[in-house]
Amino acid sequence: MTRVRVTAPRSATSGSATAGSVTSGSTALNGGPSAAASREAAEESDAGQLFVRSLISSQLRLSLVVGLGFLLILLAFPLMLGLVPGLAGSTIAGLPFDWVLLGAGIYPVIGLSAWLYVRTAARNEARYRDLAGEK
């Protein structure tokens, strides 16, 4: 793995690697295309545009599925309290059950939803990088 040293942002007028730019391994030093340039070239081709659209749609689908699943679980809590008689009036360790349910039951659901989203989004992006030929 090549070390990257960032000293300053790349200036808009400079096209080559200068002291104030980002250099990464032998590609930038040998005058070859950088990773950003190869990514832009891949995105400009028809196949690259198809890959980007596919990534965007898969990320959108993922966010909708995780968001809707979270909302369904969140809405199930008050429905359960309203449909099960006597549940709202019960206590656990002196605390009302609905408070315990919302306080201790919702945070694991939030954490699980976030973990699922991040894990699947990273997998989608890794698949895109594999298809686009990026390292």
mmCIF file of C-alpha atoms in Angstrom, residues 1 3 11 14 18 22 39 44-45 50 57 60 65 67 73 78-79 102 106 125 133:
data_model
loop_
_atom_site.group_PDB
_atom_site.id
_atom_site.type_symbol
_atom_site.label_atom_id
_atom_site.label_comp_id
_atom_site.label_asym_id
_atom_site.label_seq_id
_atom_site.Cartn_x
_atom_site.Cartn_y
_atom_site.Cartn_z
ATOM 1 C CA MET A 1 0.000 0.000 0.000
ATOM 2 C CA ARG A 3 1.474 6.236 1.498
ATOM 3 C CA SER A 11 -4.682 24.346 -7.473
ATOM 4 C CA SER A 14 -1.960 23.205 -12.131
ATOM 5 C CA THR A 18 3.220 19.888 -7.514
ATOM 6 C CA VAL A 22 -1.923 15.140 -3.543
ATOM 7 C CA ARG A 39 -12.739 7.242 -12.199
ATOM 8 C CA GLU A 44 -18.046 9.214 -18.811
ATOM 9 C CA SER A 45 -18.344 5.968 -20.790
ATOM 10 C CA LEU A 50 -24.718 2.509 -16.247
ATOM 11 C CA SER A 57 -30.485 3.142 -7.511
ATOM 12 C CA LEU A 60 -31.685 4.602 -2.873
ATOM 13 C CA VAL A 65 -35.923 -0.394 2.711
ATOM 14 C CA GLY A 67 -35.976 3.573 6.539
ATOM 15 C CA ILE A 73 -40.857 -1.248 13.830
ATOM 16 C CA PRO A 78 -47.512 2.112 20.091
ATOM 17 C CA LEU A 79 -49.740 -0.390 18.282
ATOM 18 C CA LEU A 102 -39.160 3.167 24.104
ATOM 19 C CA ILE A 106 -35.772 1.507 20.410
ATOM 20 C CA GLU A 125 -19.862 0.531 -3.210
ATOM 21 C CA GLY A 133 -12.268 -1.575 -12.325
#
